[in-house]
XYZ file of C-alpha atoms in Angstrom:
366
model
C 6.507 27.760 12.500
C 7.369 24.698 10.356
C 6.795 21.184 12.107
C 8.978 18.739 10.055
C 7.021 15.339 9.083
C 9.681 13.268 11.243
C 8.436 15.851 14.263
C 5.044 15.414 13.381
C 5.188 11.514 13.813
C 7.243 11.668 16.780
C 4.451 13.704 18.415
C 1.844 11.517 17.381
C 3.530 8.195 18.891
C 3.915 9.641 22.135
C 0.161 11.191 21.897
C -0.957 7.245 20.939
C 1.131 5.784 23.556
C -0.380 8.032 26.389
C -3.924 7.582 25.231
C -3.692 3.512 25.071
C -0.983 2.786 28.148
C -0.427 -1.058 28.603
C -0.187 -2.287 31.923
C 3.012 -3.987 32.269
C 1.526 -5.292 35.302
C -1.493 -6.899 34.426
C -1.467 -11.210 34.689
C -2.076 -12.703 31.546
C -3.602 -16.376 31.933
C -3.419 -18.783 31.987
C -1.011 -19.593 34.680
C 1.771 -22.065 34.834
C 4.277 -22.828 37.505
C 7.840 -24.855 36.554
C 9.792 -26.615 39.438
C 13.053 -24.615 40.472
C 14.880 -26.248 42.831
C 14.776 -29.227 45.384
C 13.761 -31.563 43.273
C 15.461 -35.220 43.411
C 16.623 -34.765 46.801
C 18.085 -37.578 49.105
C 16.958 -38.115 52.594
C 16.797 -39.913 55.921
C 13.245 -41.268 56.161
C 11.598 -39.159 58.655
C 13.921 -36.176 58.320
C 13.443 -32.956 56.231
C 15.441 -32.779 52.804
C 18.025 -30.283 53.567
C 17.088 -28.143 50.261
C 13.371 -26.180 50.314
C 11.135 -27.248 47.683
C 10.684 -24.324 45.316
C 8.418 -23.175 42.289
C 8.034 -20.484 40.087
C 4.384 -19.077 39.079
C 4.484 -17.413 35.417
C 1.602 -15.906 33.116
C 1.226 -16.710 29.311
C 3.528 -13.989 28.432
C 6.626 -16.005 31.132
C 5.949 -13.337 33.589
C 5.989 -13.868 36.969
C 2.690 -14.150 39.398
C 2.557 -12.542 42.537
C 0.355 -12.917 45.434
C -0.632 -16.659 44.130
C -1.824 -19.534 46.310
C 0.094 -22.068 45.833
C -0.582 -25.869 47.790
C 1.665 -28.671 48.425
C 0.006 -31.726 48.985
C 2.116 -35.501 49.371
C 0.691 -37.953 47.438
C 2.878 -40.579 48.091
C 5.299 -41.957 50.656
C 3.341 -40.755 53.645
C 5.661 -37.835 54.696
C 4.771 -34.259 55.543
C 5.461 -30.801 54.351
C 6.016 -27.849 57.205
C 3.315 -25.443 55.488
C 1.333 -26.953 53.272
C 0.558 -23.296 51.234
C 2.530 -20.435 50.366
C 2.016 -17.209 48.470
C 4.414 -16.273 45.671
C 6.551 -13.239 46.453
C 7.697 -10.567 43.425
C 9.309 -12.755 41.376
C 6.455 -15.533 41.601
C 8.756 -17.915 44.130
C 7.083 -19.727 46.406
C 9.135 -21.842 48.875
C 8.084 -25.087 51.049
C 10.025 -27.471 53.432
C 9.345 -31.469 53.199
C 9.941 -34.310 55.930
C 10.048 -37.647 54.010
C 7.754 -40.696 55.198
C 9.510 -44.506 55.668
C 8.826 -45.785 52.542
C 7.267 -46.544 48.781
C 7.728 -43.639 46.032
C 8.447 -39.826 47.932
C 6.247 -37.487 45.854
C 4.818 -34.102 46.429
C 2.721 -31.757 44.480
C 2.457 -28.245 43.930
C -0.878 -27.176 43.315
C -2.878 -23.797 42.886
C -6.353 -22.784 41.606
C -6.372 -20.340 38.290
C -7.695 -16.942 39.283
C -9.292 -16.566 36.270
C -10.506 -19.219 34.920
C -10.920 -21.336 38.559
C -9.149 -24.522 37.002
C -7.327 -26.391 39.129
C -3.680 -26.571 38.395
C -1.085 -29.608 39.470
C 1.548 -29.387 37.049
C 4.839 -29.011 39.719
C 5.621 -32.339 41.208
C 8.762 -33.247 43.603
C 10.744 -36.532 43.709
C 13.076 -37.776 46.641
C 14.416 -40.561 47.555
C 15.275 -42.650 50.886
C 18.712 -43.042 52.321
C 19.658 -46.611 51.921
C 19.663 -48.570 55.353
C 23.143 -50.645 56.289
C 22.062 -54.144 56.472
C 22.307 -54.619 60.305
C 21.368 -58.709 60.323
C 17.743 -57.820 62.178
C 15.105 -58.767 59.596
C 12.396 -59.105 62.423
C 9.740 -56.089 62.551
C 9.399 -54.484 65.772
C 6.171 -55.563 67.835
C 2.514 -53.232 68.115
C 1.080 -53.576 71.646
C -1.365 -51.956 74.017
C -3.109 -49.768 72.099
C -5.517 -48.029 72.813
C -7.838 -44.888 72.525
C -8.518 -41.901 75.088
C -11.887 -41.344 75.151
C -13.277 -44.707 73.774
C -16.017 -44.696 72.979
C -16.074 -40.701 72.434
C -18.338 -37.638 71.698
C -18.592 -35.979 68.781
C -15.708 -32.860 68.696
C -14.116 -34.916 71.089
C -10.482 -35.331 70.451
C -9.160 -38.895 70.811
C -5.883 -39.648 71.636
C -4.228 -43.227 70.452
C -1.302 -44.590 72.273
C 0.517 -47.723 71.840
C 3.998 -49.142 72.326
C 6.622 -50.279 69.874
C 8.953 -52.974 70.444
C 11.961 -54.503 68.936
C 13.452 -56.266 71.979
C 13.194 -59.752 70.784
C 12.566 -59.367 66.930
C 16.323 -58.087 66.376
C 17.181 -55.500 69.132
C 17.108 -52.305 66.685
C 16.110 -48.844 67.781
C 12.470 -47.351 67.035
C 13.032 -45.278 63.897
C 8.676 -43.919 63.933
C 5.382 -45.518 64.242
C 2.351 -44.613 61.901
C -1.403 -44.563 62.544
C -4.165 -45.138 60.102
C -7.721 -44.706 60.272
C -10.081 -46.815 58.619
C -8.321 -46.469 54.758
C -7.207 -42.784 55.361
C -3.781 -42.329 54.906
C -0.757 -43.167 57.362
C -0.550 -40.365 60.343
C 2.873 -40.222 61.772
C 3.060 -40.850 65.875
C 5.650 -39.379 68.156
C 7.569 -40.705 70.843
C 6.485 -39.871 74.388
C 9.664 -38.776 75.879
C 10.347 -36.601 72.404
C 12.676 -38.521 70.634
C 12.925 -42.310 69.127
C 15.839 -43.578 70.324
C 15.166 -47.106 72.353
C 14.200 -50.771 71.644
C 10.741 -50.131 72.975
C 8.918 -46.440 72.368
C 5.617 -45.194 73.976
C 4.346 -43.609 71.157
C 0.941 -41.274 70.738
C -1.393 -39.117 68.341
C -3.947 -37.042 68.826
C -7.151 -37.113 66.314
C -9.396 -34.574 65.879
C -13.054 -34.497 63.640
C -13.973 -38.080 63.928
C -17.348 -38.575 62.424
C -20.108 -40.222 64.251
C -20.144 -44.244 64.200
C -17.266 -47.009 64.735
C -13.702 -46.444 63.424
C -10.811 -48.783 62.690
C -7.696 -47.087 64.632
C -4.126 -49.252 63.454
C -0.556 -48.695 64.396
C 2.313 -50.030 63.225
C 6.082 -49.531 63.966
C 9.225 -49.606 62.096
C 13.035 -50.393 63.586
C 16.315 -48.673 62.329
C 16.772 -51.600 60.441
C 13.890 -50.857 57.982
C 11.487 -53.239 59.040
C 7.742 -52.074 59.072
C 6.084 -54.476 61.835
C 2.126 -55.381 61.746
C -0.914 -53.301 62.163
C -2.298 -53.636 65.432
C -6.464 -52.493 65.424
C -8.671 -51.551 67.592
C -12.203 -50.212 67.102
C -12.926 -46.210 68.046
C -17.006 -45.528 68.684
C -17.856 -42.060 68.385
C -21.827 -40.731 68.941
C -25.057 -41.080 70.714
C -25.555 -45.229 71.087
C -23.108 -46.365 68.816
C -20.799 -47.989 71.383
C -24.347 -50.290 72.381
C -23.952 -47.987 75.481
C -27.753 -46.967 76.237
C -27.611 -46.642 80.201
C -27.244 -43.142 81.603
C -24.424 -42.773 84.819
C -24.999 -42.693 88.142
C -24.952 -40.034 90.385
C -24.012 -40.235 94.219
C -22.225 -38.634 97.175
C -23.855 -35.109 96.735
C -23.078 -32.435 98.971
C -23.150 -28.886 100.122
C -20.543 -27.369 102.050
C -21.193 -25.540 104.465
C -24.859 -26.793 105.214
C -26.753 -24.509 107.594
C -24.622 -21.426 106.108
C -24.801 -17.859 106.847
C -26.424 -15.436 104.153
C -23.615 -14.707 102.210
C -21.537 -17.398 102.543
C -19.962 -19.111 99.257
C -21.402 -23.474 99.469
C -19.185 -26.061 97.276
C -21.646 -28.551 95.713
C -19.784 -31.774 95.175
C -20.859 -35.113 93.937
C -19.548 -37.900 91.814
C -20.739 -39.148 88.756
C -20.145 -42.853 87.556
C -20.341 -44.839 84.218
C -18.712 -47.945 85.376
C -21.472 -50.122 85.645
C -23.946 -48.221 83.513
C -22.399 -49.219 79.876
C -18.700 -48.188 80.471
C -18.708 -44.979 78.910
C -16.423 -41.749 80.221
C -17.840 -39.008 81.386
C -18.723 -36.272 79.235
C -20.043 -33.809 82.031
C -22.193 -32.989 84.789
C -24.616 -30.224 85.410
C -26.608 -28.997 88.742
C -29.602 -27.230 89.400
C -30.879 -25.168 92.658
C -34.414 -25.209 94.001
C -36.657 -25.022 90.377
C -33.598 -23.154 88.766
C -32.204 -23.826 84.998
C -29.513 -26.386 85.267
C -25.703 -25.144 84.743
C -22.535 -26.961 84.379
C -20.346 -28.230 86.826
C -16.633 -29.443 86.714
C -14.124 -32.055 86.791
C -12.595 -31.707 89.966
C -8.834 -33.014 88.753
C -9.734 -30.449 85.242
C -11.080 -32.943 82.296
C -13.300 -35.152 81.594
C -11.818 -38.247 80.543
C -12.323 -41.229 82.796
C -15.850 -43.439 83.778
C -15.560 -41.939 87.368
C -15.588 -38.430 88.333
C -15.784 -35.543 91.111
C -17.292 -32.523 90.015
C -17.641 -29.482 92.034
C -19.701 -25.580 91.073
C -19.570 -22.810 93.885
C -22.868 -21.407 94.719
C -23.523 -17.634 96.047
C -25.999 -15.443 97.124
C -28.826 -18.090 98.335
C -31.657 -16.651 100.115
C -32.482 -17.819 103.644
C -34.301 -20.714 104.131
C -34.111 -24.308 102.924
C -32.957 -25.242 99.615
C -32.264 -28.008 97.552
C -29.347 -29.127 94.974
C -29.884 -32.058 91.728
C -26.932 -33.227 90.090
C -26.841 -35.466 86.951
C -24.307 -36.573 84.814
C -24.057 -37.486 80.560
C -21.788 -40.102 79.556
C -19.949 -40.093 76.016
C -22.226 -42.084 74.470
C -24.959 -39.296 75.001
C -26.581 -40.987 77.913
C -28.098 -38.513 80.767
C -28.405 -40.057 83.940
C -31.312 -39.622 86.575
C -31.059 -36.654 89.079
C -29.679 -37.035 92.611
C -31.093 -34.520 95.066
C -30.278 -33.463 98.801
C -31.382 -30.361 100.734
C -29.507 -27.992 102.499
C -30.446 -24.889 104.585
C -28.925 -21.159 105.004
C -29.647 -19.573 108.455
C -30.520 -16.222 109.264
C -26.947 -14.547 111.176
C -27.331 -14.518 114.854
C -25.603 -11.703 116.918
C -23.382 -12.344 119.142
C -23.446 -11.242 122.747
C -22.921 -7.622 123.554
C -22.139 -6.850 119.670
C -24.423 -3.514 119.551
C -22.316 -2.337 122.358
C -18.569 -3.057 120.704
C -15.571 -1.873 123.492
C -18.001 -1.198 126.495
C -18.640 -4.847 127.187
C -18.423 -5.211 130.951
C -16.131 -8.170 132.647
């Protein structure tokens, strides 16, 4: 059989194409990513842009990325974004939602790490811009007061909640549009309003920090009115760690009890007691621990369920004591890593005693 030249070539394309496939598949770097939509957006300060913030990941050959990491991060304005990563679907979209801050330049980045070459990438960058306010004739900031931090001074991994309250009574009579917090030069933490919603003259506001590092803090707040006046920081100072609140005095432990004393084999006994910083350096209470006879000493608990004032009740159940005499030491820590002296008491269980005519149940004579 004859095989024509044109046959011959045909047959060795399709040979050369099977033996060296290309995968269409394959990512090419390196990466870039281009801004779709939401850019340039207008907004209410402190209300999400009604448009999702959206990129596009491509290869060198304009082919979209799937599965990428992709980071948005403000930079400037002191809003938020909902996620703060995504991962880029089939056609290499990756989607985000953004609540502008009160004021200064709105700008967020898009930002991802190269698989293959591990560079770090920022090349997708958002723009918005604030509503203009209505001039209302109240050019007065709202006033910062009471503020203050729960626990102060605090542990390590304790989480500290600030609260303050925002005024605007007398500097103009405008509502409470937000409040922000800052700590030492980080950046500006939006608060939120204890009853949900900023809609009075005067706002109890709050936030809760978490990680603080060991050693003093500077804790600010600062409100703004619907006007768009940004009052004053208000400080105070935040100690977190072993003696760095000056507090070196271990609390006091008193009032410790058993309930029952004199109980029956058996019988469950509530050791109580109450442990107090108040007068030992002013620290709260971090916790409390007891220890029977020459036992290891375990915790005990807040009696209304935290630990969070200079004065508490603690309680543990104890079970199973032998008879005979015993005795109970309880001793509390403060925040400031202070571990006071031991209080002790004894206490006694009794051996059960029958009761008349009990070996001889339903023939008890009259």
């Amino acid at each position: 059989m004859r095989v024509s030249r044109w046959s011959a070539a045909l047959v060795c394309s399709l040979v050369a194409a099977c033996a060296a496939p290309t995968d269409q598949n394959q990512v090419t770097p390196p990466l870039s990513m281009s801004v779709v939509s939401g850019n340039g957006q207008q907004g209410t300060p402190g209300a999400e842009l009604p448009r999702p913030l959206v990129v596009r990941v491509e290869d060198a050959r304009r082919h979209p990325v799937s599965g990428q990491i992709v980071n948005f991060r403000v930079v400037s304005g002191g809003g938020s974004v909902f996620a703060g990563a995504a991962i880029s679907n089939r056609n290499g979209l990756v989607q985000e939602r953004w609540t502008l801050g009160f004021g200064g330049l709105q700008q967020v980045e898009a930002r991802a790490i190269d698989p293959a070459t591990g560079a770090r990438l920022t090349f997708a960058v958002f723009t918005a811009t604030l509503d203009s306010i209505l001039p209302s004739g109240d050019s007065l900031p709202p006033i910062t007061s009471n503020v203050v931090a729960i626990p102060n001074p605090a542990h390590p991994g304790d989480s500290v909640t600030i609260r303050a309250q925002v005024s605007d009574t007398f500097t103009g009579g405008s509502n409470i549009l937000g409040a922000d917090v800052q700590v030492d030069s980080g950046p500006f933490l939006m608060m939120n309003a204890s009853d949900g919603a900023f809609d009075q003259q005067n706002e109890l506001v709050f936030r809760t920090l978490f990680g603080l590092s060991a050693g003093t803090h500077l804790v600010c707040v600062r409100g703004r009115d619907s006007a768009g006046n940004t009052g004053s920081f208000v400080c105070i100072v935040v100690t977190v760690g072993t003696g760095s609140s000056g507090d070196t005095l271990g609390p006091v432990t008193l009032n410790v009890s058993a309930t029952p004393d004199s109980a029956a084999p058996h019988d469950s006994i509530m050791i109580r007691a109450e442990v107090r910083d108040t007068f030992t350096g002013g620290s709260n209470i971090a916790g409390a621990e007891m220890r029977v006879d020459s036992g290891g000493f375990v915790p005990m608990f807040a009696s209304d369920g935290a630990f969070d004032q200079q004065n508490e009740r603690v309680n543990r159940l104890v079970v199973g004591l032998a008879v005979g005499s015993h005795s109970v030491c309880v001793r509390g820590r403060d925040t400031a890593g202070n571990t006071g002296n031991q209080t002790c008491i004894g206490f006694s269980v009794a051996a059960t005693k029958s009761l008349p005519g009990s070996r001889r149940r339903g023939r008890l004579q009259p």
